[in-house]
Amino acid sequence: MAKNPEHLTCLEVIDKSSEFLRLKGVPSPKCDSEWIISSVLEKKRLELYLNPDDILSEEAIGKIRAMVVMRGKRIPLQHILQSVNFAGILLKCDRRALIPRPETESLVDHVLSRVPKSFEGKILDLGIGSGAILIALCLSLEKASGIGLDSSEDALSLAEENIITQGLEKRIRLRKFDWHLDDLRQIDANLIISNPPYLHSREWESAEPEVKVHDPPEALVSEQDGFADLGRIIGLGAQSLKSEGILALEFGIGHPEMIEDALSSDFGDIEVLKDLSHRKRFAIARRK
Ligand SMILES: C[S@@+](CC[C@H](N)C(=O)[O-])C[C@H]1O[C@@H](n2cnc3c(N)ncnc32)[C@H](O)[C@@H]1O
């Protein structure tokens, strides 16, 4: 391997990259530098510190530099690495769909703690995006089958790649679907899950560049104070869920009361659950 002319060690590259990203206003400069360097060196992050004085090759430095410059332009780390870890599953990630968020892992956990391992029903994921939620559920519930619905062709193509990589193509089907135009009358579901767009346009305006420039706005922003899509999905859930079927939703910080109100006529056993920051962000309810 060609030595880099400056003989930079691993530790020096971490420090220089972190400082560059810090000056660019990137929120977690050291952590992001470590992720980039570990992906180029094909090592775990902790391993970078086992031999901190190793001199990196010129080729590795070139790759790291290019990726750090991209991150300095506020391109999301997951788009640079082209992957994201969601609930312990490595998924492909790019501009075609929203980057799955860590809080959505809590929604998956809440559902899994309420559904038996032997669940063999049909799950609908409304707004499947990259496929994260439905893939995580079907990998844990080995007898379940799923249908992923999304209005975005781009999202559906990314979800398809992830479903194939995880070997779930026989259990998960995909369908183009717009919940403002289509209905679910033909489908009897046992579990409907959705992390729909729920941001108020004001929240979108104040978002970090990673979100504003690189996430698809149609995946995040909703009318009527962020509640228009949630309201429609609750209506579709009432239409398509079997009696006792479960509806599981992620919603915005201003929505808990609106959610409980909207669920109350057709759903019982309504639970409003908190995220890791103790904010009410999820609802799970049973069709009456
Ligand atoms: C917040 S993203 C969630 C993606 C994925 N489920 C996740 O949790 O990472 C919302 C998804 O809903 C889709 N979507 C937005 N409006 C829709 C509509 N009217 N009908 C169907 N899907 C829609 C978007 O394309 C996007 O993939």
mmCIF file of C-alpha atoms and ligand atoms in Angstrom:
data_model
loop_
_atom_site.group_PDB
_atom_site.id
_atom_site.type_symbol
_atom_site.label_atom_id
_atom_site.label_comp_id
_atom_site.label_asym_id
_atom_site.label_seq_id
_atom_site.Cartn_x
_atom_site.Cartn_y
_atom_site.Cartn_z
ATOM 1 C CA MET A 1 0.000 0.000 0.000
ATOM 2 C CA ALA A 2 1.295 3.461 -0.897
ATOM 3 C CA LYS A 3 2.096 5.548 2.199
ATOM 4 C CA ASN A 4 0.523 8.995 2.300
ATOM 5 C CA PRO A 5 3.146 11.703 1.733
ATOM 6 C CA GLU A 6 2.295 13.431 5.021
ATOM 7 C CA HIS A 7 2.541 10.081 6.901
ATOM 8 C CA LEU A 8 -0.766 10.780 8.629
ATOM 9 C CA THR A 9 -1.694 8.292 11.318
ATOM 10 C CA CYS A 10 -5.189 7.008 11.939
ATOM 11 C CA LEU A 11 -5.548 9.238 15.004
ATOM 12 C CA GLU A 12 -4.371 12.304 13.093
ATOM 13 C CA VAL A 13 -6.889 11.614 10.338
ATOM 14 C CA ILE A 14 -9.673 11.302 12.926
ATOM 15 C CA ASP A 15 -8.614 14.613 14.502
ATOM 16 C CA LYS A 16 -8.245 16.510 11.224
ATOM 17 C CA SER A 17 -11.555 15.197 9.861
ATOM 18 C CA SER A 18 -13.376 16.011 13.116
ATOM 19 C CA GLU A 19 -12.000 19.538 13.166
ATOM 20 C CA PHE A 20 -12.993 20.093 9.513
ATOM 21 C CA LEU A 21 -16.551 18.902 10.185
ATOM 22 C CA ARG A 22 -16.777 20.921 13.392
ATOM 23 C CA LEU A 23 -15.899 24.097 11.468
ATOM 24 C CA LYS A 24 -18.631 23.216 8.945
ATOM 25 C CA GLY A 25 -21.219 23.071 11.759
ATOM 26 C CA VAL A 26 -21.834 19.316 11.488
ATOM 27 C CA PRO A 27 -23.610 18.236 14.710
ATOM 28 C CA SER A 28 -21.506 15.152 15.646
ATOM 29 C CA PRO A 29 -18.163 15.796 13.948
ATOM 30 C CA LYS A 30 -16.040 13.175 15.727
ATOM 31 C CA CYS A 31 -18.589 10.425 15.546
ATOM 32 C CA ASP A 32 -19.246 11.056 11.837
ATOM 33 C CA SER A 33 -15.497 11.120 11.106
ATOM 34 C CA GLU A 34 -15.098 7.788 12.860
ATOM 35 C CA TRP A 35 -17.952 6.251 10.856
ATOM 36 C CA ILE A 36 -16.437 7.444 7.575
ATOM 37 C CA ILE A 37 -12.927 6.274 8.440
ATOM 38 C CA SER A 38 -14.102 2.928 9.753
ATOM 39 C CA SER A 39 -16.130 2.311 6.594
ATOM 40 C CA VAL A 40 -13.143 3.094 4.332
ATOM 41 C CA LEU A 41 -10.767 0.970 6.437
ATOM 42 C CA GLU A 42 -13.457 -1.726 6.844
ATOM 43 C CA LYS A 43 -12.951 -1.743 10.608
ATOM 44 C CA LYS A 44 -15.290 -1.270 13.548
ATOM 45 C CA ARG A 45 -15.209 2.221 15.045
ATOM 46 C CA LEU A 46 -13.570 1.021 18.258
ATOM 47 C CA GLU A 47 -10.855 -0.778 16.293
ATOM 48 C CA LEU A 48 -9.639 2.598 15.004
ATOM 49 C CA TYR A 49 -8.239 3.198 18.479
ATOM 50 C CA LEU A 50 -6.512 -0.164 18.837
ATOM 51 C CA ASN A 51 -3.652 0.912 16.538
ATOM 52 C CA PRO A 52 -3.998 4.694 16.523
ATOM 53 C CA ASP A 53 -0.465 5.249 15.179
ATOM 54 C CA ASP A 54 -0.971 3.147 12.030
ATOM 55 C CA ILE A 55 -0.077 5.209 8.990
ATOM 56 C CA LEU A 56 -2.936 5.203 6.476
ATOM 57 C CA SER A 57 -2.389 4.559 2.759
ATOM 58 C CA GLU A 58 -2.667 7.400 0.265
ATOM 59 C CA GLU A 59 -5.615 5.617 -1.316
ATOM 60 C CA ALA A 60 -7.504 5.395 1.991
ATOM 61 C CA ILE A 61 -6.775 9.054 2.780
ATOM 62 C CA GLY A 62 -8.117 10.044 -0.662
ATOM 63 C CA LYS A 63 -11.380 8.174 -0.081
ATOM 64 C CA ILE A 64 -11.769 9.509 3.444
ATOM 65 C CA ARG A 65 -11.083 13.073 2.319
ATOM 66 C CA ALA A 66 -13.717 12.884 -0.431
ATOM 67 C CA MET A 67 -16.339 11.544 2.000
ATOM 68 C CA VAL A 68 -15.493 14.057 4.723
ATOM 69 C CA VAL A 69 -15.816 16.896 2.190
ATOM 70 C CA MET A 70 -19.274 15.538 1.249
ATOM 71 C CA ARG A 71 -20.256 15.443 4.914
ATOM 72 C CA GLY A 72 -18.987 19.033 5.278
ATOM 73 C CA LYS A 73 -21.530 19.950 2.582
ATOM 74 C CA ARG A 74 -24.140 18.537 4.987
ATOM 75 C CA ILE A 75 -24.899 15.482 2.873
ATOM 76 C CA PRO A 76 -26.315 12.992 5.407
ATOM 77 C CA LEU A 77 -23.828 10.405 6.661
ATOM 78 C CA GLN A 78 -26.209 7.583 5.680
ATOM 79 C CA HIS A 79 -26.270 8.810 2.058
ATOM 80 C CA ILE A 80 -22.472 8.970 1.992
ATOM 81 C CA LEU A 81 -22.136 5.459 3.453
ATOM 82 C CA GLN A 82 -25.194 4.362 1.404
ATOM 83 C CA SER A 83 -26.426 2.364 4.353
ATOM 84 C CA VAL A 84 -28.230 2.707 7.646
ATOM 85 C CA ASN A 85 -28.536 0.402 10.624
ATOM 86 C CA PHE A 86 -32.195 0.099 11.611
ATOM 87 C CA ALA A 87 -33.082 -2.188 14.523
ATOM 88 C CA GLY A 88 -29.860 -4.119 13.933
ATOM 89 C CA ILE A 89 -30.557 -4.581 10.196
ATOM 90 C CA LEU A 90 -28.268 -3.050 7.586
ATOM 91 C CA LEU A 91 -30.400 -1.352 4.928
ATOM 92 C CA LYS A 92 -29.465 0.401 1.718
ATOM 93 C CA CYS A 93 -30.126 4.108 2.015
ATOM 94 C CA ASP A 94 -30.156 6.864 -0.604
ATOM 95 C CA ARG A 95 -32.117 9.872 -1.832
ATOM 96 C CA ARG A 96 -35.012 7.734 -3.008
ATOM 97 C CA ALA A 97 -36.582 7.546 0.454
ATOM 98 C CA LEU A 98 -36.469 9.010 3.930
ATOM 99 C CA ILE A 99 -33.554 7.880 6.088
ATOM 100 C CA PRO A 100 -35.164 5.641 8.740
ATOM 101 C CA ARG A 101 -34.947 7.367 12.129
ATOM 102 C CA PRO A 102 -33.860 5.820 15.442
ATOM 103 C CA GLU A 103 -37.170 6.813 17.111
ATOM 104 C CA THR A 104 -39.038 4.624 14.628
ATOM 105 C CA GLU A 105 -37.163 1.643 16.094
ATOM 106 C CA SER A 106 -39.153 2.319 19.284
ATOM 107 C CA LEU A 107 -42.406 2.006 17.339
ATOM 108 C CA VAL A 108 -41.249 -1.398 16.066
ATOM 109 C CA ASP A 109 -40.258 -2.434 19.622
ATOM 110 C CA HIS A 110 -43.636 -1.359 21.035
ATOM 111 C CA VAL A 111 -45.431 -3.466 18.429
ATOM 112 C CA LEU A 112 -43.188 -6.491 18.906
ATOM 113 C CA SER A 113 -43.763 -6.421 22.654
ATOM 114 C CA ARG A 114 -47.544 -6.629 22.046
ATOM 115 C CA VAL A 115 -47.677 -9.240 19.302
ATOM 116 C CA PRO A 116 -46.811 -12.909 19.908
ATOM 117 C CA LYS A 117 -43.856 -14.424 18.032
ATOM 118 C CA SER A 118 -46.344 -16.858 16.493
ATOM 119 C CA PHE A 119 -48.266 -13.995 14.771
ATOM 120 C CA GLU A 120 -49.131 -15.190 11.280
ATOM 121 C CA GLY A 121 -51.319 -12.352 10.095
ATOM 122 C CA LYS A 122 -51.085 -9.739 7.361
ATOM 123 C CA ILE A 123 -49.241 -6.488 8.093
ATOM 124 C CA LEU A 124 -49.750 -3.319 6.059
ATOM 125 C CA ASP A 125 -47.058 -0.636 6.181
ATOM 126 C CA LEU A 126 -48.576 2.622 4.944
ATOM 127 C CA GLY A 127 -45.746 4.734 3.538
ATOM 128 C CA ILE A 128 -43.114 2.003 3.500
ATOM 129 C CA GLY A 129 -40.227 4.288 2.447
ATOM 130 C CA SER A 130 -36.986 2.291 2.486
ATOM 131 C CA GLY A 131 -38.818 -0.743 3.905
ATOM 132 C CA ALA A 132 -37.328 -0.389 7.385
ATOM 133 C CA ILE A 133 -40.437 -0.984 9.536
ATOM 134 C CA LEU A 134 -41.965 -3.855 7.581
ATOM 135 C CA ILE A 135 -38.615 -5.605 7.101
ATOM 136 C CA ALA A 136 -37.867 -5.380 10.843
ATOM 137 C CA LEU A 137 -41.321 -6.739 11.730
ATOM 138 C CA CYS A 138 -41.211 -9.605 9.213
ATOM 139 C CA LEU A 139 -37.699 -10.626 10.297
ATOM 140 C CA SER A 140 -38.929 -10.887 13.901
ATOM 141 C CA LEU A 141 -42.361 -12.373 13.157
ATOM 142 C CA GLU A 142 -41.335 -15.272 10.980
ATOM 143 C CA LYS A 143 -44.840 -16.339 9.987
ATOM 144 C CA ALA A 144 -46.157 -12.871 9.132
ATOM 145 C CA SER A 145 -46.642 -11.560 5.609
ATOM 146 C CA GLY A 146 -46.743 -7.932 4.582
ATOM 147 C CA ILE A 147 -47.799 -5.398 2.003
ATOM 148 C CA GLY A 148 -45.814 -2.192 1.711
ATOM 149 C CA LEU A 149 -47.657 0.776 0.224
ATOM 150 C CA ASP A 150 -46.224 4.077 -0.893
ATOM 151 C CA SER A 151 -47.100 6.832 -3.358
ATOM 152 C CA SER A 152 -43.445 7.272 -4.307
ATOM 153 C CA GLU A 153 -42.060 5.022 -7.081
ATOM 154 C CA ASP A 154 -38.573 5.906 -5.875
ATOM 155 C CA ALA A 155 -39.297 4.721 -2.340
ATOM 156 C CA LEU A 156 -40.867 1.506 -3.636
ATOM 157 C CA SER A 157 -37.770 0.743 -5.734
ATOM 158 C CA LEU A 158 -35.481 1.202 -2.715
ATOM 159 C CA ALA A 159 -37.801 -0.886 -0.512
ATOM 160 C CA GLU A 160 -37.739 -3.641 -3.135
ATOM 161 C CA GLU A 161 -33.926 -3.758 -3.096
ATOM 162 C CA ASN A 162 -33.880 -3.952 0.705
ATOM 163 C CA ILE A 163 -36.584 -6.640 0.792
ATOM 164 C CA ILE A 164 -34.613 -8.778 -1.676
ATOM 165 C CA THR A 165 -31.350 -8.291 0.255
ATOM 166 C CA GLN A 166 -33.102 -9.511 3.408
ATOM 167 C CA GLY A 167 -34.579 -12.533 1.576
ATOM 168 C CA LEU A 168 -38.173 -11.404 2.242
ATOM 169 C CA GLU A 169 -39.439 -11.166 -1.341
ATOM 170 C CA LYS A 170 -41.803 -14.115 -0.879
ATOM 171 C CA ARG A 171 -43.393 -12.560 2.242
ATOM 172 C CA ILE A 172 -43.559 -8.851 1.405
ATOM 173 C CA ARG A 173 -45.393 -7.420 -1.593
ATOM 174 C CA LEU A 174 -45.251 -3.807 -2.685
ATOM 175 C CA ARG A 175 -47.926 -1.650 -4.188
ATOM 176 C CA LYS A 176 -48.100 1.945 -5.408
ATOM 177 C CA PHE A 177 -50.855 3.598 -3.409
ATOM 178 C CA ASP A 178 -51.911 7.128 -2.498
ATOM 179 C CA TRP A 179 -53.912 7.225 0.704
ATOM 180 C CA HIS A 180 -55.551 10.519 -0.323
ATOM 181 C CA LEU A 181 -56.927 8.903 -3.501
ATOM 182 C CA ASP A 182 -57.144 5.150 -2.920
ATOM 183 C CA ASP A 183 -58.818 3.004 -0.296
ATOM 184 C CA LEU A 184 -58.113 -0.364 1.321
ATOM 185 C CA ARG A 185 -61.522 -1.978 0.992
ATOM 186 C CA GLN A 186 -60.147 -5.105 -0.684
ATOM 187 C CA ILE A 187 -57.532 -5.819 1.994
ATOM 188 C CA ASP A 188 -58.222 -7.392 5.379
ATOM 189 C CA ALA A 189 -55.280 -6.599 7.624
ATOM 190 C CA ASN A 190 -54.389 -7.841 11.095
ATOM 191 C CA LEU A 191 -51.862 -5.083 11.764
ATOM 192 C CA ILE A 192 -51.475 -1.679 10.136
ATOM 193 C CA ILE A 193 -48.395 0.340 10.913
ATOM 194 C CA SER A 194 -47.433 3.758 9.652
ATOM 195 C CA ASN A 195 -44.880 6.465 10.162
ATOM 196 C CA PRO A 196 -46.535 9.002 7.852
ATOM 197 C CA PRO A 197 -45.533 12.605 7.106
ATOM 198 C CA TYR A 198 -46.488 14.618 10.199
ATOM 199 C CA LEU A 199 -44.325 17.752 10.306
ATOM 200 C CA HIS A 200 -45.884 21.187 10.257
ATOM 201 C CA SER A 201 -44.372 23.274 7.426
ATOM 202 C CA ARG A 202 -42.825 25.529 10.142
ATOM 203 C CA GLU A 203 -40.908 22.556 11.591
ATOM 204 C CA TRP A 204 -39.686 21.715 8.094
ATOM 205 C CA GLU A 205 -38.484 25.296 7.527
ATOM 206 C CA SER A 206 -36.352 25.167 10.684
ATOM 207 C CA ALA A 207 -34.915 21.686 10.018
ATOM 208 C CA GLU A 208 -31.178 21.025 9.577
ATOM 209 C CA PRO A 209 -29.855 21.041 5.976
ATOM 210 C CA GLU A 210 -29.464 17.243 6.046
ATOM 211 C CA VAL A 211 -33.261 17.008 6.330
ATOM 212 C CA LYS A 212 -34.326 20.033 4.279
ATOM 213 C CA VAL A 213 -32.085 19.408 1.296
ATOM 214 C CA HIS A 214 -31.719 15.635 1.275
ATOM 215 C CA ASP A 215 -34.921 14.044 2.633
ATOM 216 C CA PRO A 216 -37.933 14.024 0.278
ATOM 217 C CA PRO A 217 -40.332 16.739 1.642
ATOM 218 C CA GLU A 218 -43.376 14.645 0.681
ATOM 219 C CA ALA A 219 -42.147 12.053 3.198
ATOM 220 C CA LEU A 220 -42.207 14.509 6.093
ATOM 221 C CA VAL A 221 -44.568 17.458 5.744
ATOM 222 C CA SER A 222 -48.325 17.226 6.137
ATOM 223 C CA GLU A 223 -51.128 19.800 5.960
ATOM 224 C CA GLN A 224 -53.578 20.695 8.762
ATOM 225 C CA ASP A 225 -50.798 21.304 11.324
ATOM 226 C CA GLY A 226 -49.112 18.052 10.320
ATOM 227 C CA PHE A 227 -52.218 15.942 10.976
ATOM 228 C CA ALA A 228 -53.814 15.505 7.512
ATOM 229 C CA ASP A 229 -52.067 12.207 6.689
ATOM 230 C CA LEU A 230 -52.476 10.752 10.186
ATOM 231 C CA GLY A 231 -56.207 11.496 10.072
ATOM 232 C CA ARG A 232 -56.600 9.794 6.714
ATOM 233 C CA ILE A 233 -54.613 6.731 7.845
ATOM 234 C CA ILE A 234 -56.762 6.309 10.948
ATOM 235 C CA GLY A 235 -59.799 6.291 8.618
ATOM 236 C CA LEU A 236 -58.183 3.662 6.371
ATOM 237 C CA GLY A 237 -57.259 1.581 9.412
ATOM 238 C CA ALA A 238 -60.899 1.540 10.493
ATOM 239 C CA GLN A 239 -61.837 0.457 6.969
ATOM 240 C CA SER A 240 -59.370 -2.362 6.499
ATOM 241 C CA LEU A 241 -58.476 -3.800 9.908
ATOM 242 C CA LYS A 242 -60.207 -6.930 11.094
ATOM 243 C CA SER A 243 -61.934 -6.745 14.476
ATOM 244 C CA GLU A 244 -59.220 -6.759 17.204
ATOM 245 C CA GLY A 245 -56.644 -5.810 14.525
ATOM 246 C CA ILE A 246 -53.888 -3.436 15.644
ATOM 247 C CA LEU A 247 -53.149 0.067 14.366
ATOM 248 C CA ALA A 248 -49.676 1.396 15.258
ATOM 249 C CA LEU A 249 -48.716 4.983 14.455
ATOM 250 C CA GLU A 250 -45.818 7.380 14.890
ATOM 251 C CA PHE A 251 -46.913 11.022 15.189
ATOM 252 C CA GLY A 252 -45.561 14.514 15.901
ATOM 253 C CA ILE A 253 -44.967 16.166 19.269
ATOM 254 C CA GLY A 254 -48.106 18.341 18.959
ATOM 255 C CA HIS A 255 -50.454 15.481 18.126
ATOM 256 C CA PRO A 256 -51.195 13.248 21.168
ATOM 257 C CA GLU A 257 -54.651 14.696 21.915
ATOM 258 C CA MET A 258 -55.682 14.843 18.249
ATOM 259 C CA ILE A 259 -54.631 11.200 17.867
ATOM 260 C CA GLU A 260 -56.640 10.030 20.883
ATOM 261 C CA ASP A 261 -59.676 11.961 19.636
ATOM 262 C CA ALA A 262 -59.428 10.594 16.117
ATOM 263 C CA LEU A 263 -58.978 6.995 17.313
ATOM 264 C CA SER A 264 -61.749 7.017 19.892
ATOM 265 C CA SER A 265 -64.758 6.249 17.667
ATOM 266 C CA ASP A 266 -63.494 3.069 15.929
ATOM 267 C CA PHE A 267 -60.668 1.891 18.215
ATOM 268 C CA GLY A 268 -60.328 0.686 21.794
ATOM 269 C CA ASP A 269 -57.392 -0.195 24.089
ATOM 270 C CA ILE A 270 -55.735 3.049 22.981
ATOM 271 C CA GLU A 271 -52.178 3.377 24.273
ATOM 272 C CA VAL A 272 -50.168 6.547 23.748
ATOM 273 C CA LEU A 273 -46.484 5.733 24.155
ATOM 274 C CA LYS A 274 -43.324 7.768 24.641
ATOM 275 C CA ASP A 275 -40.047 7.950 22.743
ATOM 276 C CA LEU A 276 -36.613 7.798 24.371
ATOM 277 C CA SER A 277 -36.870 11.526 25.190
ATOM 278 C CA HIS A 278 -40.119 10.836 27.099
ATOM 279 C CA ARG A 279 -42.303 12.605 24.542
ATOM 280 C CA LYS A 280 -45.628 11.075 23.487
ATOM 281 C CA ARG A 281 -44.906 9.945 19.927
ATOM 282 C CA PHE A 282 -46.643 6.625 19.243
ATOM 283 C CA ALA A 283 -50.143 5.213 19.455
ATOM 284 C CA ILE A 284 -51.230 1.608 19.451
ATOM 285 C CA ALA A 285 -54.929 0.766 19.369
ATOM 286 C CA ARG A 286 -57.246 -2.146 18.562
ATOM 287 C CA ARG A 287 -60.085 -2.039 16.042
ATOM 288 C CA LYS A 288 -63.382 -2.376 17.923
HETATM 289 C C1 LIG B 1 -42.000 9.588 7.134
HETATM 290 S S1 LIG B 1 -41.789 8.589 5.689
HETATM 291 C C2 LIG B 1 -41.651 6.990 6.444
HETATM 292 C C3 LIG B 1 -40.871 5.997 5.656
HETATM 293 C C4 LIG B 1 -40.609 4.686 6.403
HETATM 294 N N1 LIG B 1 -41.842 4.014 6.768
HETATM 295 C C5 LIG B 1 -39.773 4.944 7.650
HETATM 296 O O1 LIG B 1 -40.332 4.922 8.765
HETATM 297 O O2 LIG B 1 -38.568 5.199 7.536
HETATM 298 C C6 LIG B 1 -43.422 8.628 5.007
HETATM 299 C C7 LIG B 1 -43.620 7.816 3.736
HETATM 300 O O3 LIG B 1 -44.974 8.018 3.302
HETATM 301 C C8 LIG B 1 -45.009 8.170 1.897
HETATM 302 N N2 LIG B 1 -46.205 8.962 1.555
HETATM 303 C C9 LIG B 1 -46.372 10.304 1.700
HETATM 304 N N3 LIG B 1 -47.600 10.665 1.282
HETATM 305 C C10 LIG B 1 -48.224 9.529 0.864
HETATM 306 C C11 LIG B 1 -49.516 9.249 0.334
HETATM 307 N N4 LIG B 1 -50.401 10.228 0.123
HETATM 308 N N5 LIG B 1 -49.828 7.971 0.028
HETATM 309 C C12 LIG B 1 -48.907 6.974 0.235
HETATM 310 N N6 LIG B 1 -47.664 7.174 0.728
HETATM 311 C C13 LIG B 1 -47.328 8.448 1.039
HETATM 312 C C14 LIG B 1 -43.706 8.859 1.545
HETATM 313 O O4 LIG B 1 -43.356 8.627 0.191
HETATM 314 C C15 LIG B 1 -42.742 8.216 2.560
HETATM 315 O O5 LIG B 1 -42.108 7.108 2.007
#
